[in-house]
Amino acid sequence: MSLWKKPALVTISALTAFAVSACGVTSGASDEPTQPSVLELLASDLKGSLLKTAEATNKTDSVTVTMTGTMGGEKISMQGFLDLGDPLKAEMKMTNSKGATTVRMIGAVIFTEVPAEARTATGGKRWMKMDLTGLSEMAGTGFSKQFEDVDPVKQVKTLLAIEGTTVVGQETVNEVPTVHYTVTTPVATYLKQIDAMRRDATEQTLATQGVKELKLDLWVDEQYRPRRAGMVMGEMGDMVIDYTDYGKAVTVETPPPAETTDFAEMLKGLSTDS
């Protein structure tokens, strides 16, 4: 072998060894297991992910809510916020074909703003108070059911309790990546997830409308927070609820007594007059 070939071969061998070594380092790094993303975990571990979502949502102080849908063939919408403490509080502006109404809920007590033109019947008072603990026949219907339906904690716990929930897949909701869950359940199964005080009235309402089953949907983001919930109640109606601004400071105040009339007292007055 000539003298010039020997150092050339040594140089080539050294470069080859370096290249192999470098490739080996790269290969070793790629062989390490890749950790799944939160979205992948949400899709692969359904029950575990919903449990984490329930825990995370329980720790949230508040959330902004936007609801749209139909009820009895009429379009309805609702915008406002929930204070997720104990008791649950809410302030919502509800809109339908008759106009807009502001409603506040503090626990089982609902305050409905009376339109200015209708305040003669309330002695000029702005708010109508309805305590559902004393009006069991109204529980589970109207405002109380709608408030219960929009609670994100309730949405998650309902899906956890019902067998058959499945993963639809990854979807984007209001520019936020989420995983979509769905379940269709008989009315009897759904009713077990409702507060006992509201159960009978809800059952009667659904039966009257011929509802046999309900379709429930939930979209959860990478922070394990509901971003959207949906419900289809047969021909009775449907609704979609969007959740934003988790943890934003909110205040729901009881209206001043001087501006409030009690619905139960009004009923007693009507009974006395008759």
PDB file of C-alpha atoms in Angstrom:
ATOM      1  CA  MET A   1       0.000   0.000   0.000  1.00  0.00           C
ATOM      2  CA  SER A   2       1.366   3.416  -0.926  1.00  0.00           C
ATOM      3  CA  LEU A   3       2.198   5.852   1.795  1.00  0.00           C
ATOM      4  CA  TRP A   4      -0.528   8.356   0.829  1.00  0.00           C
ATOM      5  CA  LYS A   5      -3.276   5.691   0.934  1.00  0.00           C
ATOM      6  CA  LYS A   6      -2.600   4.678   4.548  1.00  0.00           C
ATOM      7  CA  PRO A   7      -3.391   8.035   6.226  1.00  0.00           C
ATOM      8  CA  ALA A   8      -6.331   8.447   3.874  1.00  0.00           C
ATOM      9  CA  LEU A   9      -7.799   5.149   5.031  1.00  0.00           C
ATOM     10  CA  VAL A  10      -7.253   6.099   8.660  1.00  0.00           C
ATOM     11  CA  THR A  11      -9.080   9.371   8.097  1.00  0.00           C
ATOM     12  CA  ILE A  12     -11.983   7.631   6.324  1.00  0.00           C
ATOM     13  CA  SER A  13     -12.241   5.039   9.112  1.00  0.00           C
ATOM     14  CA  ALA A  14     -12.330   7.737  11.763  1.00  0.00           C
ATOM     15  CA  LEU A  15     -15.061   9.650   9.930  1.00  0.00           C
ATOM     16  CA  THR A  16     -17.054   6.460   9.456  1.00  0.00           C
ATOM     17  CA  ALA A  17     -16.798   5.630  13.150  1.00  0.00           C
ATOM     18  CA  PHE A  18     -17.942   9.140  14.064  1.00  0.00           C
ATOM     19  CA  ALA A  19     -20.901   8.927  11.687  1.00  0.00           C
ATOM     20  CA  VAL A  20     -21.960   5.541  13.061  1.00  0.00           C
ATOM     21  CA  SER A  21     -21.612   6.839  16.599  1.00  0.00           C
ATOM     22  CA  ALA A  22     -23.736   9.896  15.808  1.00  0.00           C
ATOM     23  CA  CYS A  23     -26.390   7.773  14.137  1.00  0.00           C
ATOM     24  CA  GLY A  24     -26.373   5.502  17.120  1.00  0.00           C
ATOM     25  CA  VAL A  25     -27.122   8.394  19.465  1.00  0.00           C
ATOM     26  CA  THR A  26     -29.975   9.561  17.274  1.00  0.00           C
ATOM     27  CA  SER A  27     -31.355   6.061  16.964  1.00  0.00           C
ATOM     28  CA  GLY A  28     -31.245   5.533  20.714  1.00  0.00           C
ATOM     29  CA  ALA A  29     -33.171   8.762  21.343  1.00  0.00           C
ATOM     30  CA  SER A  30     -35.922   7.829  18.886  1.00  0.00           C
ATOM     31  CA  ASP A  31     -36.327   4.425  20.529  1.00  0.00           C
ATOM     32  CA  GLU A  32     -37.426   6.046  23.799  1.00  0.00           C
ATOM     33  CA  PRO A  33     -41.214   5.732  24.341  1.00  0.00           C
ATOM     34  CA  THR A  34     -43.131   8.862  23.385  1.00  0.00           C
ATOM     35  CA  GLN A  35     -45.485  10.131  26.072  1.00  0.00           C
ATOM     36  CA  PRO A  36     -49.087  10.399  24.809  1.00  0.00           C
ATOM     37  CA  SER A  37     -50.597  13.857  24.596  1.00  0.00           C
ATOM     38  CA  VAL A  38     -53.489  14.855  26.843  1.00  0.00           C
ATOM     39  CA  LEU A  39     -55.840  14.633  23.866  1.00  0.00           C
ATOM     40  CA  GLU A  40     -54.641  11.096  23.190  1.00  0.00           C
ATOM     41  CA  LEU A  41     -55.195  10.185  26.848  1.00  0.00           C
ATOM     42  CA  LEU A  42     -58.670  11.743  26.746  1.00  0.00           C
ATOM     43  CA  ALA A  43     -59.480   9.491  23.802  1.00  0.00           C
ATOM     44  CA  SER A  44     -57.840   6.286  25.090  1.00  0.00           C
ATOM     45  CA  ASP A  45     -58.702   6.415  28.811  1.00  0.00           C
ATOM     46  CA  LEU A  46     -62.367   7.379  28.818  1.00  0.00           C
ATOM     47  CA  LYS A  47     -63.292   6.723  32.434  1.00  0.00           C
ATOM     48  CA  GLY A  48     -60.004   7.993  33.870  1.00  0.00           C
ATOM     49  CA  SER A  49     -60.244  11.151  31.803  1.00  0.00           C
ATOM     50  CA  LEU A  50     -63.831  11.848  32.855  1.00  0.00           C
ATOM     51  CA  LEU A  51     -62.861  11.344  36.505  1.00  0.00           C
ATOM     52  CA  LYS A  52     -60.030  13.870  36.065  1.00  0.00           C
ATOM     53  CA  THR A  53     -62.471  16.231  34.341  1.00  0.00           C
ATOM     54  CA  ALA A  54     -64.941  15.967  37.214  1.00  0.00           C
ATOM     55  CA  GLU A  55     -62.142  16.670  39.695  1.00  0.00           C
ATOM     56  CA  ALA A  56     -60.777  19.646  37.738  1.00  0.00           C
ATOM     57  CA  THR A  57     -64.227  21.143  37.180  1.00  0.00           C
ATOM     58  CA  ASN A  58     -65.105  20.743  40.862  1.00  0.00           C
ATOM     59  CA  LYS A  59     -62.107  22.934  41.686  1.00  0.00           C
ATOM     60  CA  THR A  60     -63.281  25.695  39.350  1.00  0.00           C
ATOM     61  CA  ASP A  61     -64.923  28.723  40.951  1.00  0.00           C
ATOM     62  CA  SER A  62     -66.927  29.947  37.974  1.00  0.00           C
ATOM     63  CA  VAL A  63     -67.601  29.660  34.254  1.00  0.00           C
ATOM     64  CA  THR A  64     -69.303  31.708  31.533  1.00  0.00           C
ATOM     65  CA  VAL A  65     -72.133  29.934  29.724  1.00  0.00           C
ATOM     66  CA  THR A  66     -73.790  30.378  26.335  1.00  0.00           C
ATOM     67  CA  MET A  67     -76.715  28.102  25.516  1.00  0.00           C
ATOM     68  CA  THR A  68     -78.753  27.824  22.321  1.00  0.00           C
ATOM     69  CA  GLY A  69     -81.463  25.358  21.377  1.00  0.00           C
ATOM     70  CA  THR A  70     -85.137  24.632  20.905  1.00  0.00           C
ATOM     71  CA  MET A  71     -87.825  23.720  23.388  1.00  0.00           C
ATOM     72  CA  GLY A  72     -91.306  22.736  22.284  1.00  0.00           C
ATOM     73  CA  GLY A  73     -90.521  23.968  18.775  1.00  0.00           C
ATOM     74  CA  GLU A  74     -89.460  27.398  20.031  1.00  0.00           C
ATOM     75  CA  LYS A  75     -85.929  28.747  19.753  1.00  0.00           C
ATOM     76  CA  ILE A  76     -84.335  29.703  23.055  1.00  0.00           C
ATOM     77  CA  SER A  77     -80.980  31.102  24.124  1.00  0.00           C
ATOM     78  CA  MET A  78     -79.285  31.881  27.400  1.00  0.00           C
ATOM     79  CA  GLN A  79     -76.101  33.785  28.236  1.00  0.00           C
ATOM     80  CA  GLY A  80     -74.549  34.411  31.626  1.00  0.00           C
ATOM     81  CA  PHE A  81     -72.321  32.876  34.250  1.00  0.00           C
ATOM     82  CA  LEU A  82     -72.288  30.291  37.006  1.00  0.00           C
ATOM     83  CA  ASP A  83     -70.741  30.563  40.465  1.00  0.00           C
ATOM     84  CA  LEU A  84     -69.849  26.915  41.065  1.00  0.00           C
ATOM     85  CA  GLY A  85     -69.614  27.191  44.839  1.00  0.00           C
ATOM     86  CA  ASP A  86     -72.047  25.734  47.352  1.00  0.00           C
ATOM     87  CA  PRO A  87     -74.821  26.566  46.784  1.00  0.00           C
ATOM     88  CA  LEU A  88     -74.714  26.857  43.003  1.00  0.00           C
ATOM     89  CA  LYS A  89     -75.441  30.413  41.885  1.00  0.00           C
ATOM     90  CA  ALA A  90     -76.195  31.755  38.439  1.00  0.00           C
ATOM     91  CA  GLU A  91     -77.198  34.866  36.575  1.00  0.00           C
ATOM     92  CA  MET A  92     -78.564  34.394  33.071  1.00  0.00           C
ATOM     93  CA  LYS A  93     -80.254  36.424  30.388  1.00  0.00           C
ATOM     94  CA  MET A  94     -82.811  34.160  28.757  1.00  0.00           C
ATOM     95  CA  THR A  95     -84.256  34.980  25.336  1.00  0.00           C
ATOM     96  CA  ASN A  96     -87.209  33.486  23.468  1.00  0.00           C
ATOM     97  CA  SER A  97     -89.911  34.683  21.092  1.00  0.00           C
ATOM     98  CA  LYS A  98     -91.527  36.708  23.884  1.00  0.00           C
ATOM     99  CA  GLY A  99     -88.400  38.693  24.651  1.00  0.00           C
ATOM    100  CA  ALA A 100     -85.519  38.648  27.117  1.00  0.00           C
ATOM    101  CA  THR A 101     -85.596  37.992  30.857  1.00  0.00           C
ATOM    102  CA  THR A 102     -82.831  38.140  33.459  1.00  0.00           C
ATOM    103  CA  VAL A 103     -82.907  35.305  35.956  1.00  0.00           C
ATOM    104  CA  ARG A 104     -80.801  34.748  39.067  1.00  0.00           C
ATOM    105  CA  MET A 105     -80.581  31.475  40.940  1.00  0.00           C
ATOM    106  CA  ILE A 106     -79.130  31.044  44.425  1.00  0.00           C
ATOM    107  CA  GLY A 107     -79.429  27.439  45.498  1.00  0.00           C
ATOM    108  CA  ALA A 108     -83.078  26.420  45.148  1.00  0.00           C
ATOM    109  CA  VAL A 109     -84.313  30.019  45.016  1.00  0.00           C
ATOM    110  CA  ILE A 110     -84.931  31.667  41.661  1.00  0.00           C
ATOM    111  CA  PHE A 111     -85.384  35.394  41.088  1.00  0.00           C
ATOM    112  CA  THR A 112     -86.951  36.426  37.784  1.00  0.00           C
ATOM    113  CA  GLU A 113     -86.864  40.029  36.603  1.00  0.00           C
ATOM    114  CA  VAL A 114     -90.404  41.253  35.929  1.00  0.00           C
ATOM    115  CA  PRO A 115     -90.817  43.365  32.770  1.00  0.00           C
ATOM    116  CA  ALA A 116     -91.543  47.021  33.556  1.00  0.00           C
ATOM    117  CA  GLU A 117     -94.952  46.878  31.877  1.00  0.00           C
ATOM    118  CA  ALA A 118     -96.010  43.913  34.075  1.00  0.00           C
ATOM    119  CA  ARG A 119     -94.970  45.281  37.465  1.00  0.00           C
ATOM    120  CA  THR A 120     -98.436  46.480  38.371  1.00  0.00           C
ATOM    121  CA  ALA A 121     -99.228  42.890  39.386  1.00  0.00           C
ATOM    122  CA  THR A 122     -96.204  42.857  41.693  1.00  0.00           C
ATOM    123  CA  GLY A 123     -96.832  46.201  43.330  1.00  0.00           C
ATOM    124  CA  GLY A 124     -94.149  47.811  41.219  1.00  0.00           C
ATOM    125  CA  LYS A 125     -91.482  45.395  42.402  1.00  0.00           C
ATOM    126  CA  ARG A 126     -88.777  44.404  39.942  1.00  0.00           C
ATOM    127  CA  TRP A 127     -88.112  40.795  40.991  1.00  0.00           C
ATOM    128  CA  MET A 128     -90.288  37.714  41.452  1.00  0.00           C
ATOM    129  CA  LYS A 129     -88.968  35.166  43.969  1.00  0.00           C
ATOM    130  CA  MET A 130     -89.695  31.440  43.631  1.00  0.00           C
ATOM    131  CA  ASP A 131     -88.380  29.099  46.318  1.00  0.00           C
ATOM    132  CA  LEU A 132     -88.471  25.644  44.728  1.00  0.00           C
ATOM    133  CA  THR A 133     -88.068  23.877  48.049  1.00  0.00           C
ATOM    134  CA  GLY A 134     -91.618  24.999  48.779  1.00  0.00           C
ATOM    135  CA  LEU A 135     -92.945  24.525  45.250  1.00  0.00           C
ATOM    136  CA  SER A 136     -92.182  20.894  44.526  1.00  0.00           C
ATOM    137  CA  GLU A 137     -94.674  20.755  41.652  1.00  0.00           C
ATOM    138  CA  MET A 138     -92.523  23.260  39.769  1.00  0.00           C
ATOM    139  CA  ALA A 139     -89.208  21.556  40.442  1.00  0.00           C
ATOM    140  CA  GLY A 140     -87.549  19.921  37.425  1.00  0.00           C
ATOM    141  CA  THR A 141     -89.314  22.193  34.956  1.00  0.00           C
ATOM    142  CA  GLY A 142     -88.674  25.581  33.429  1.00  0.00           C
ATOM    143  CA  PHE A 143     -85.823  27.612  34.865  1.00  0.00           C
ATOM    144  CA  SER A 144     -84.677  25.118  37.487  1.00  0.00           C
ATOM    145  CA  LYS A 145     -84.134  22.312  34.977  1.00  0.00           C
ATOM    146  CA  GLN A 146     -82.329  24.609  32.552  1.00  0.00           C
ATOM    147  CA  PHE A 147     -79.950  25.781  35.280  1.00  0.00           C
ATOM    148  CA  GLU A 148     -79.247  22.202  36.332  1.00  0.00           C
ATOM    149  CA  ASP A 149     -78.656  21.192  32.711  1.00  0.00           C
ATOM    150  CA  VAL A 150     -76.001  23.885  32.139  1.00  0.00           C
ATOM    151  CA  ASP A 151     -73.883  23.006  35.222  1.00  0.00           C
ATOM    152  CA  PRO A 152     -70.616  21.561  33.763  1.00  0.00           C
ATOM    153  CA  VAL A 153     -69.967  19.454  36.870  1.00  0.00           C
ATOM    154  CA  LYS A 154     -73.374  17.837  36.431  1.00  0.00           C
ATOM    155  CA  GLN A 155     -72.642  17.135  32.763  1.00  0.00           C
ATOM    156  CA  VAL A 156     -69.454  15.232  33.561  1.00  0.00           C
ATOM    157  CA  LYS A 157     -70.941  13.246  36.447  1.00  0.00           C
ATOM    158  CA  THR A 158     -73.913  12.232  34.307  1.00  0.00           C
ATOM    159  CA  LEU A 159     -71.668  10.739  31.625  1.00  0.00           C
ATOM    160  CA  LEU A 160     -69.613   8.956  34.280  1.00  0.00           C
ATOM    161  CA  ALA A 161     -72.710   7.384  35.785  1.00  0.00           C
ATOM    162  CA  ILE A 162     -74.273   6.204  32.530  1.00  0.00           C
ATOM    163  CA  GLU A 163     -73.028   3.020  30.862  1.00  0.00           C
ATOM    164  CA  GLY A 164     -72.230   3.085  27.168  1.00  0.00           C
ATOM    165  CA  THR A 165     -70.399   6.403  26.806  1.00  0.00           C
ATOM    166  CA  THR A 166     -68.052   6.287  23.813  1.00  0.00           C
ATOM    167  CA  VAL A 167     -65.350   8.472  22.255  1.00  0.00           C
ATOM    168  CA  VAL A 168     -66.250  10.182  18.971  1.00  0.00           C
ATOM    169  CA  GLY A 169     -62.764  11.651  18.456  1.00  0.00           C
ATOM    170  CA  GLN A 170     -60.778  14.872  18.505  1.00  0.00           C
ATOM    171  CA  GLU A 171     -62.669  18.022  17.505  1.00  0.00           C
ATOM    172  CA  THR A 172     -62.077  21.776  17.761  1.00  0.00           C
ATOM    173  CA  VAL A 173     -64.604  23.841  19.731  1.00  0.00           C
ATOM    174  CA  ASN A 174     -64.309  27.639  19.538  1.00  0.00           C
ATOM    175  CA  GLU A 175     -60.674  27.238  18.412  1.00  0.00           C
ATOM    176  CA  VAL A 176     -59.881  24.955  21.402  1.00  0.00           C
ATOM    177  CA  PRO A 177     -58.782  21.322  20.777  1.00  0.00           C
ATOM    178  CA  THR A 178     -61.076  18.873  22.539  1.00  0.00           C
ATOM    179  CA  VAL A 179     -62.156  15.241  22.648  1.00  0.00           C
ATOM    180  CA  HIS A 180     -65.835  14.506  22.015  1.00  0.00           C
ATOM    181  CA  TYR A 181     -67.779  11.924  24.067  1.00  0.00           C
ATOM    182  CA  THR A 182     -71.335  10.737  23.444  1.00  0.00           C
ATOM    183  CA  VAL A 183     -73.992   8.419  24.872  1.00  0.00           C
ATOM    184  CA  THR A 184     -77.646   7.672  24.127  1.00  0.00           C
ATOM    185  CA  THR A 185     -79.589   6.542  27.172  1.00  0.00           C
ATOM    186  CA  PRO A 186     -83.160   5.592  28.118  1.00  0.00           C
ATOM    187  CA  VAL A 187     -85.131   8.192  30.086  1.00  0.00           C
ATOM    188  CA  ALA A 188     -85.277   5.901  33.144  1.00  0.00           C
ATOM    189  CA  THR A 189     -81.469   5.778  33.316  1.00  0.00           C
ATOM    190  CA  TYR A 190     -81.147   9.535  32.873  1.00  0.00           C
ATOM    191  CA  LEU A 191     -83.691  10.223  35.620  1.00  0.00           C
ATOM    192  CA  LYS A 192     -81.497   8.425  38.162  1.00  0.00           C
ATOM    193  CA  GLN A 193     -78.922  11.202  37.743  1.00  0.00           C
ATOM    194  CA  ILE A 194     -81.395  13.985  38.593  1.00  0.00           C
ATOM    195  CA  ASP A 195     -81.922  15.448  42.038  1.00  0.00           C
ATOM    196  CA  ALA A 196     -84.766  13.576  43.749  1.00  0.00           C
ATOM    197  CA  MET A 197     -86.720  16.804  44.269  1.00  0.00           C
ATOM    198  CA  ARG A 198     -86.841  17.386  40.517  1.00  0.00           C
ATOM    199  CA  ARG A 199     -87.125  13.789  39.334  1.00  0.00           C
ATOM    200  CA  ASP A 200     -90.904  13.258  39.306  1.00  0.00           C
ATOM    201  CA  ALA A 201     -91.669  16.533  37.547  1.00  0.00           C
ATOM    202  CA  THR A 202     -88.925  15.921  34.968  1.00  0.00           C
ATOM    203  CA  GLU A 203     -90.218  12.407  34.323  1.00  0.00           C
ATOM    204  CA  GLN A 204     -93.732  13.735  33.812  1.00  0.00           C
ATOM    205  CA  THR A 205     -92.541  16.430  31.414  1.00  0.00           C
ATOM    206  CA  LEU A 206     -90.504  13.993  29.322  1.00  0.00           C
ATOM    207  CA  ALA A 207     -93.333  11.440  29.283  1.00  0.00           C
ATOM    208  CA  THR A 208     -95.867  14.065  28.192  1.00  0.00           C
ATOM    209  CA  GLN A 209     -93.606  14.990  25.270  1.00  0.00           C
ATOM    210  CA  GLY A 210     -93.122  11.336  24.314  1.00  0.00           C
ATOM    211  CA  VAL A 211     -89.391  11.311  25.001  1.00  0.00           C
ATOM    212  CA  LYS A 212     -88.057   7.733  25.222  1.00  0.00           C
ATOM    213  CA  GLU A 213     -84.319   8.381  25.222  1.00  0.00           C
ATOM    214  CA  LEU A 214     -81.819  11.214  25.416  1.00  0.00           C
ATOM    215  CA  LYS A 215     -78.578  11.773  23.527  1.00  0.00           C
ATOM    216  CA  LEU A 216     -75.852  13.432  25.610  1.00  0.00           C
ATOM    217  CA  ASP A 217     -72.583  14.858  24.262  1.00  0.00           C
ATOM    218  CA  LEU A 218     -69.569  16.380  25.979  1.00  0.00           C
ATOM    219  CA  TRP A 219     -66.388  18.004  24.642  1.00  0.00           C
ATOM    220  CA  VAL A 220     -63.377  18.167  27.027  1.00  0.00           C
ATOM    221  CA  ASP A 221     -60.194  20.228  26.528  1.00  0.00           C
ATOM    222  CA  GLU A 222     -56.553  19.565  27.415  1.00  0.00           C
ATOM    223  CA  GLN A 223     -57.012  21.100  30.879  1.00  0.00           C
ATOM    224  CA  TYR A 224     -59.715  18.496  31.595  1.00  0.00           C
ATOM    225  CA  ARG A 225     -62.494  21.094  31.442  1.00  0.00           C
ATOM    226  CA  PRO A 226     -65.790  20.812  29.555  1.00  0.00           C
ATOM    227  CA  ARG A 227     -65.887  23.179  26.595  1.00  0.00           C
ATOM    228  CA  ARG A 228     -69.247  22.157  25.162  1.00  0.00           C
ATOM    229  CA  ALA A 229     -72.185  19.983  26.150  1.00  0.00           C
ATOM    230  CA  GLY A 230     -75.158  18.902  24.088  1.00  0.00           C
ATOM    231  CA  MET A 231     -78.486  17.241  24.757  1.00  0.00           C
ATOM    232  CA  VAL A 232     -81.170  15.970  22.389  1.00  0.00           C
ATOM    233  CA  MET A 233     -84.535  15.130  23.991  1.00  0.00           C
ATOM    234  CA  GLY A 234     -86.414  13.571  21.102  1.00  0.00           C
ATOM    235  CA  GLU A 235     -89.067  15.838  19.626  1.00  0.00           C
ATOM    236  CA  MET A 236     -89.217  17.874  22.836  1.00  0.00           C
ATOM    237  CA  GLY A 237     -86.080  19.857  22.097  1.00  0.00           C
ATOM    238  CA  ASP A 238     -82.320  20.119  22.050  1.00  0.00           C
ATOM    239  CA  MET A 239     -79.601  22.389  23.358  1.00  0.00           C
ATOM    240  CA  VAL A 240     -75.906  23.132  22.963  1.00  0.00           C
ATOM    241  CA  ILE A 241     -73.968  24.762  25.822  1.00  0.00           C
ATOM    242  CA  ASP A 242     -70.569  26.416  25.393  1.00  0.00           C
ATOM    243  CA  TYR A 243     -68.274  27.004  28.392  1.00  0.00           C
ATOM    244  CA  THR A 244     -65.642  29.774  28.458  1.00  0.00           C
ATOM    245  CA  ASP A 245     -63.747  31.985  30.931  1.00  0.00           C
ATOM    246  CA  TYR A 246     -63.231  29.379  33.635  1.00  0.00           C
ATOM    247  CA  GLY A 247     -62.243  30.975  36.955  1.00  0.00           C
ATOM    248  CA  LYS A 248     -63.272  34.521  36.043  1.00  0.00           C
ATOM    249  CA  ALA A 249     -64.462  36.506  39.089  1.00  0.00           C
ATOM    250  CA  VAL A 250     -68.274  36.700  39.209  1.00  0.00           C
ATOM    251  CA  THR A 251     -70.873  37.887  41.722  1.00  0.00           C
ATOM    252  CA  VAL A 252     -74.515  36.795  41.975  1.00  0.00           C
ATOM    253  CA  GLU A 253     -76.404  38.917  44.488  1.00  0.00           C
ATOM    254  CA  THR A 254     -79.801  38.359  46.056  1.00  0.00           C
ATOM    255  CA  PRO A 255     -82.093  41.194  44.907  1.00  0.00           C
ATOM    256  CA  PRO A 256     -83.042  43.695  47.641  1.00  0.00           C
ATOM    257  CA  PRO A 257     -86.137  42.572  49.592  1.00  0.00           C
ATOM    258  CA  ALA A 258     -87.791  45.940  48.916  1.00  0.00           C
ATOM    259  CA  GLU A 259     -87.662  45.167  45.179  1.00  0.00           C
ATOM    260  CA  THR A 260     -88.813  41.553  45.486  1.00  0.00           C
ATOM    261  CA  THR A 261     -92.231  39.924  45.652  1.00  0.00           C
ATOM    262  CA  ASP A 262     -92.685  36.300  46.727  1.00  0.00           C
ATOM    263  CA  PHE A 263     -94.542  34.070  44.268  1.00  0.00           C
ATOM    264  CA  ALA A 264     -95.767  31.754  47.044  1.00  0.00           C
ATOM    265  CA  GLU A 265     -97.233  34.711  48.914  1.00  0.00           C
ATOM    266  CA  MET A 266     -98.963  35.877  45.748  1.00  0.00           C
ATOM    267  CA  LEU A 267    -100.571  32.449  45.367  1.00  0.00           C
ATOM    268  CA  LYS A 268    -101.789  32.558  48.970  1.00  0.00           C
ATOM    269  CA  GLY A 269    -103.280  35.985  48.315  1.00  0.00           C
ATOM    270  CA  LEU A 270    -105.106  34.729  45.246  1.00  0.00           C
ATOM    271  CA  SER A 271    -106.485  31.756  47.207  1.00  0.00           C
ATOM    272  CA  THR A 272    -107.704  34.057  49.958  1.00  0.00           C
ATOM    273  CA  ASP A 273    -109.418  36.392  47.504  1.00  0.00           C
ATOM    274  CA  SER A 274    -111.231  33.525  45.835  1.00  0.00           C
TER     275      SER A 274
END
